[in-house]
CSV table of C-alpha atoms and ligand atoms in Angstrom, one decimal:
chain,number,residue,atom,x,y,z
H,178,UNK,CA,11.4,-13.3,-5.1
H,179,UNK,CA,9.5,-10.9,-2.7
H,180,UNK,CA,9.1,-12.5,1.1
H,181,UNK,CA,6.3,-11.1,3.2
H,182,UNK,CA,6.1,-12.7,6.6
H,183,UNK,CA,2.3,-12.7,8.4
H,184,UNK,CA,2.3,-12.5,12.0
H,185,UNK,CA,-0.7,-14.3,13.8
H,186,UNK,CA,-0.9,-12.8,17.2
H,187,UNK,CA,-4.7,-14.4,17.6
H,188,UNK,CA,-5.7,-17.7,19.4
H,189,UNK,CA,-8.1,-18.8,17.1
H,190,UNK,CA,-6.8,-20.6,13.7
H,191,UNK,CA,-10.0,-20.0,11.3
H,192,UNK,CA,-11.7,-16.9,13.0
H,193,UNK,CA,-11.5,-13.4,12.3
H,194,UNK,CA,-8.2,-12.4,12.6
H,195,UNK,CA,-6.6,-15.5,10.7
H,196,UNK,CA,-9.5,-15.1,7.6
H,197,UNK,CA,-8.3,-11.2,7.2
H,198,UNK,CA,-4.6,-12.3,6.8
H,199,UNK,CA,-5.5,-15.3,4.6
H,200,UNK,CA,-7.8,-12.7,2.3
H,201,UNK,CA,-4.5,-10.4,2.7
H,202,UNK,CA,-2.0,-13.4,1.5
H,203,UNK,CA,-4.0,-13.6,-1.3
H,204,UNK,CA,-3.8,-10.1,-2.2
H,205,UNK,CA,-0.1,-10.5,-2.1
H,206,UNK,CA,-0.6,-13.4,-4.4
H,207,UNK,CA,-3.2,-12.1,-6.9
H,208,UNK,CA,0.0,-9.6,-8.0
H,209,UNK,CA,2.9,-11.5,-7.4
H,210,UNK,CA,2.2,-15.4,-8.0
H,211,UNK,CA,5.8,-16.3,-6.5
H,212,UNK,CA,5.8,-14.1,-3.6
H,213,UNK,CA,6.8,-16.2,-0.7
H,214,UNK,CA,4.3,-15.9,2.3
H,215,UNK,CA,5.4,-17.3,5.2
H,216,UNK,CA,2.6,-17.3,8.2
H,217,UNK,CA,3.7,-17.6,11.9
H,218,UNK,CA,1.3,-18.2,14.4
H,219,UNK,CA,2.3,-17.0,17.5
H,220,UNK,CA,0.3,-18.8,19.6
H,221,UNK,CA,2.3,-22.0,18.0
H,222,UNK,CA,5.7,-20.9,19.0
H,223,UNK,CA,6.9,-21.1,22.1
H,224,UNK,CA,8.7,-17.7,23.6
H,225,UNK,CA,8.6,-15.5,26.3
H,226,UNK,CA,8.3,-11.6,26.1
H,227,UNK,CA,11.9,-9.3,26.2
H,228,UNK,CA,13.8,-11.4,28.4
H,229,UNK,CA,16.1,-8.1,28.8
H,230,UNK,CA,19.2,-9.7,28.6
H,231,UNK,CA,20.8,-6.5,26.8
H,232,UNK,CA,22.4,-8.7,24.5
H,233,UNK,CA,21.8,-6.7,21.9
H,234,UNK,CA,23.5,-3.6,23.2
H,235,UNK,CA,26.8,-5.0,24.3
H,236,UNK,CA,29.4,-2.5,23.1
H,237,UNK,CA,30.8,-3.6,19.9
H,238,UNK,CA,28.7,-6.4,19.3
H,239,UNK,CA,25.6,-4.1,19.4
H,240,UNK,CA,22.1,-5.9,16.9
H,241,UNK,CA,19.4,-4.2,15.8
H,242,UNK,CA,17.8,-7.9,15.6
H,243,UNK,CA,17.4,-10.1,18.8
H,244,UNK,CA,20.3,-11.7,20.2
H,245,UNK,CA,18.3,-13.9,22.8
H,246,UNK,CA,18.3,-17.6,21.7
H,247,UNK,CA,14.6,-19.0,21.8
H,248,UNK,CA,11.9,-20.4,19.1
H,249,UNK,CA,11.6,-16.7,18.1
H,250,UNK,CA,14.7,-16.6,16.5
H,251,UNK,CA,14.0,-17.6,13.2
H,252,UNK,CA,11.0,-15.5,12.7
H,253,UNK,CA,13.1,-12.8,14.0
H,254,UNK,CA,16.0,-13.3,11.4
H,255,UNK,CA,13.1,-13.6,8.9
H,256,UNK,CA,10.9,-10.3,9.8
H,257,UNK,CA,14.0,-8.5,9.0
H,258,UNK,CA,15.0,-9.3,5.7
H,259,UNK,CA,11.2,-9.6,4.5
H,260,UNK,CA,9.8,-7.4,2.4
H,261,UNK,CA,6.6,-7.2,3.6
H,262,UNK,CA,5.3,-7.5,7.1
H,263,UNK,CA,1.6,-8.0,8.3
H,264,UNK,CA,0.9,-7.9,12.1
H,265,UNK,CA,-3.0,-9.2,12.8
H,266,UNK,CA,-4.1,-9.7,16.3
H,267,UNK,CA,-7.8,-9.7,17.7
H,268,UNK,CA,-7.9,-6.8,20.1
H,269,UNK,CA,-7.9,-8.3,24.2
H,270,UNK,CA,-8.6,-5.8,26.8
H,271,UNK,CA,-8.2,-2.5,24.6
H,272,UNK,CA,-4.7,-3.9,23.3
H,273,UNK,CA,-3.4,-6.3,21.0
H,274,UNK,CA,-2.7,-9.5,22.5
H,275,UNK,CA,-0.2,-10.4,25.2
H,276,UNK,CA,1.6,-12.9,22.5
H,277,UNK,CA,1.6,-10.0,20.0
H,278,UNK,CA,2.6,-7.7,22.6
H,279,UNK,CA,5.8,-10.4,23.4
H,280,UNK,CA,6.5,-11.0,20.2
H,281,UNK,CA,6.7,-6.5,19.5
H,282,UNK,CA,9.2,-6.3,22.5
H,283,UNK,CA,11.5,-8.8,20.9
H,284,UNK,CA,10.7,-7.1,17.3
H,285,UNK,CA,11.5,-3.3,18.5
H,286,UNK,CA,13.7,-3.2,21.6
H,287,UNK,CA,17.2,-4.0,19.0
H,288,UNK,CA,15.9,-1.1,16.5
H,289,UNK,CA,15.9,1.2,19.9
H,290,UNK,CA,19.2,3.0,20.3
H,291,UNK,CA,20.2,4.2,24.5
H,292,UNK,CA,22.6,6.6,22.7
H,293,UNK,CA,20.7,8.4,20.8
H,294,UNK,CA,16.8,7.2,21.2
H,295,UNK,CA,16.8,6.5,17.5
H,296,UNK,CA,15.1,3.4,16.5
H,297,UNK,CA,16.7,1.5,13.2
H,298,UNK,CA,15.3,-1.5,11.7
H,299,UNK,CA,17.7,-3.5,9.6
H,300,UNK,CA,15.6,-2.9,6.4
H,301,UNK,CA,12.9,-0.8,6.3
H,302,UNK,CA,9.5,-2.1,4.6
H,303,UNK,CA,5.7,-2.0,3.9
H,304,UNK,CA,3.9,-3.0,7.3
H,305,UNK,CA,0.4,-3.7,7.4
H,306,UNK,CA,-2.0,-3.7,11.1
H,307,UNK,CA,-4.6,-5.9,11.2
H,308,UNK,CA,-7.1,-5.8,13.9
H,309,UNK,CA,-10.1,-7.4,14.8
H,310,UNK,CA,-12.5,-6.5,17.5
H,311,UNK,CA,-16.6,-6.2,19.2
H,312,UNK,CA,-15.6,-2.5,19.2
H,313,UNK,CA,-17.3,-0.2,16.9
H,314,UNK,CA,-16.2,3.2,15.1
H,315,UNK,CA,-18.5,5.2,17.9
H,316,UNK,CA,-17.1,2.7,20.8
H,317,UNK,CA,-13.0,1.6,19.7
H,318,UNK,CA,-10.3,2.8,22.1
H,319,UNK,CA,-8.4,3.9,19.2
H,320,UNK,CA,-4.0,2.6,19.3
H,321,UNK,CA,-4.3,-0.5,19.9
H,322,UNK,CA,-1.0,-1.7,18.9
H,323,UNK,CA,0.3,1.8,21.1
H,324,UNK,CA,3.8,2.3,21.7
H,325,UNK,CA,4.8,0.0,19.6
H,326,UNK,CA,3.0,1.6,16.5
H,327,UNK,CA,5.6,4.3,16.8
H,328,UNK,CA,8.3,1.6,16.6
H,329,UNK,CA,7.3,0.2,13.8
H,330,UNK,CA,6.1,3.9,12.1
H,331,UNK,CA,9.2,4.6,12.6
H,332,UNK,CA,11.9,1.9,12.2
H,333,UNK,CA,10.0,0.4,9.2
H,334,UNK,CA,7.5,3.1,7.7
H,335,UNK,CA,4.0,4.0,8.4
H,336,UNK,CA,2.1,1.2,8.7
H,337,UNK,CA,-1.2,0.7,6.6
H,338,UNK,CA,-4.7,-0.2,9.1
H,339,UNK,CA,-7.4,-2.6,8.4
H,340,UNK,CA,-9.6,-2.9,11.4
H,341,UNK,CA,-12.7,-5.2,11.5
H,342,UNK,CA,-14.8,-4.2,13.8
H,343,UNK,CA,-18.2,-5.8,15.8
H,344,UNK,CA,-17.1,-9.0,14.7
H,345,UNK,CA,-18.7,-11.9,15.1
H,346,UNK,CA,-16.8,-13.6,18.4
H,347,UNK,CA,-19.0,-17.1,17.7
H,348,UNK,CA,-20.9,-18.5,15.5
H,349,UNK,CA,-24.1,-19.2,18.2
H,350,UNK,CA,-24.7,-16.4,20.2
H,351,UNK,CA,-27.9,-18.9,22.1
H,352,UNK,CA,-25.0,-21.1,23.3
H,353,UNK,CA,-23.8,-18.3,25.8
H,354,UNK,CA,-23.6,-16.1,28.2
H,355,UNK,CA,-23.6,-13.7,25.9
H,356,UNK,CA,-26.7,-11.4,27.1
H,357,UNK,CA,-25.3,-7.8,26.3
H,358,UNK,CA,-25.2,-8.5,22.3
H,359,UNK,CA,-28.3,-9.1,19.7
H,360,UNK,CA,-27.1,-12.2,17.8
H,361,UNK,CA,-29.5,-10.2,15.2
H,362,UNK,CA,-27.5,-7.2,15.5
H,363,UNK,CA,-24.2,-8.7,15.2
H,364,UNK,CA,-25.5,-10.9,12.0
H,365,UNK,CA,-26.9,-7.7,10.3
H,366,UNK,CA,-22.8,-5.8,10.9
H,367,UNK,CA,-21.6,-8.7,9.3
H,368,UNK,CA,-23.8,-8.4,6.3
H,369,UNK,CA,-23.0,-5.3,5.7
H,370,UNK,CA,-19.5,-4.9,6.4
H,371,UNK,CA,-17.7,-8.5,6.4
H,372,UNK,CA,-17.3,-9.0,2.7
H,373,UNK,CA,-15.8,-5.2,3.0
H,374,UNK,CA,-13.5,-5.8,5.4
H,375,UNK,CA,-12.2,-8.8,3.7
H,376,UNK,CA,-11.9,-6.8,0.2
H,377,UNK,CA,-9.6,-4.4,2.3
H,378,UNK,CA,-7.8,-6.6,3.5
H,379,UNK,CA,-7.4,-8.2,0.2
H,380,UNK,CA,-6.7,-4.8,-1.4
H,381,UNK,CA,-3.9,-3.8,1.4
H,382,UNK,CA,-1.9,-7.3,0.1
H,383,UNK,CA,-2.1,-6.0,-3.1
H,384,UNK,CA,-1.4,-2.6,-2.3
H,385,UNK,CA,1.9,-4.5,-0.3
H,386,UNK,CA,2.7,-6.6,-3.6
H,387,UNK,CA,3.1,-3.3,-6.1
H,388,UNK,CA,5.6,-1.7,-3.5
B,668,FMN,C1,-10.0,-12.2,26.3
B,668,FMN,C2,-10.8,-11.3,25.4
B,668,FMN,C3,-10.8,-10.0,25.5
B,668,FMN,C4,-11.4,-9.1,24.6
B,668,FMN,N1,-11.4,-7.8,24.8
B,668,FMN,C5,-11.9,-7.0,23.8
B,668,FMN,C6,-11.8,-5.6,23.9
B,668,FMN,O1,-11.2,-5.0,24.8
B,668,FMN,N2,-12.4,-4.8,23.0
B,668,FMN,C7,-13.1,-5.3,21.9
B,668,FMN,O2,-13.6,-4.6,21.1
B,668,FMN,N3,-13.2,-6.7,21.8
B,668,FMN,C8,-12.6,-7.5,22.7
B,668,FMN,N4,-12.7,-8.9,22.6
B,668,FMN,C9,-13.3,-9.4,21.3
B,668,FMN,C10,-12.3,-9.9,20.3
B,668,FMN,O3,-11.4,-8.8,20.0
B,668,FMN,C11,-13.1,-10.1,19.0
B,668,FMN,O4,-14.0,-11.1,19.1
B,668,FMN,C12,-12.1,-10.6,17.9
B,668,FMN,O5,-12.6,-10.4,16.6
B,668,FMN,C13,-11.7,-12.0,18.0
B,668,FMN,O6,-10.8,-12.4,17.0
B,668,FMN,P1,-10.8,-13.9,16.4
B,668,FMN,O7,-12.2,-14.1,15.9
B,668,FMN,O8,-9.8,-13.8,15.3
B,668,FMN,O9,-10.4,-14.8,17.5
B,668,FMN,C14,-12.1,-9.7,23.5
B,668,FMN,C15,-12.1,-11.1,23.4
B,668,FMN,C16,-11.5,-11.9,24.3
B,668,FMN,C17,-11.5,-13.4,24.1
């Protein structure tokens, strides 16, 4: 039975973010009935970034999978005999957020090799980026997953992208202070692209079932 693990890096449980990887998980599902999906929301689990303990470069004992005991280490132990992974985090500041961020030290430091530089997954697999974000094609600080992008490129393979962007950040823009967007403008994006975005991000699941 195929296993693909969904990362939520995002705060919000029924936002943006979390409707792209349910539309993805259904993907997945629409090709492969008894795939097991398994969801983790970061912002549920409670762990620290790298705690750099070099654990998992002790001579002879050396892991490309995080030796450092915390809540993490399931999902850890999971991401790396998945077959599937999906990373989704609403973009904070020009970069994913600091819980995805934690969570990709934990994920990548192992697969990096001091001798040698290389970086070595235990398995390699399809990985999907999701990303959500006010930014549009004209305005987005491309790389938001950054360094870690070439991790994951290349311990697991290159990753598939499906970016929402100008997203709907509430659902009243008149309740806030929210002056420097058109509640008109941001309703007429979503009109025109939500239903695409989520048919990407349906089609990438799919596309991640057939591998
Ligand atoms: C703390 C914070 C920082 C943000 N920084 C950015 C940013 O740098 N660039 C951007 O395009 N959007 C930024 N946003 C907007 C979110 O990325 C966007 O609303 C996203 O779709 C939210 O995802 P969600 O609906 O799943 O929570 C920021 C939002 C918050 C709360």
């Amino acid at each position: 039975m195929k296993k693909i693990v969904i990362i939520d890096g995002g705060p919000r449980k029924n936002m943006n973010t979390a409707k792209l990887l349910q539309r993805l998980a259904e993907g997945v599902k629409s090709v492969d009935k008894n795939a097991e999906i398994k969801v983790v929301r970061l912002y549920d689990v409670d762990y620290k970034g790298c705690m750099s303990c070099m654990a998992c470069k002790l001579k002879g004992k050396a892991s490309n999978v995080c030796c450092f005991k915390d809540a993490l280490t399931p999902v850890l132990n999971e991401v790396a005999q998945a077959d599937g992974l999906v990373l989704g985090s609403p973009i904070f500041f020009g970069e994913v957020t600091g819980r995805m961020r934690a969570f990709l030290e934990h994920l990548s430091f192992p697969w990096l090799s001091y001798n040698d530089y290389s970086l070595t997954a235990p398995k390699r697999m399809p990985v999907v980026l999701v990303e959500t974000m006010n930014g549009t094609p004209e305005r987005n600080n491309s790389n938001h997953f950054g360094t870690m992008e070439y991790c994951i490129a290349t311990a697991l393979g290159e990753p598939q992208h499906i970016v929402a962007y100008n997203t709907c950040q509430v659902a009243s823009y008149d309740r806030y202070e929210l002056g420097g967007f058109s509640e008109e403008a941001k309703h007429a994006w979503r009109d025109a692209h939500w239903d695409e975005d989520l048919q990407k991000a349906f089609d990438a699941g799919r596309r991640m079932a057939e591998r």
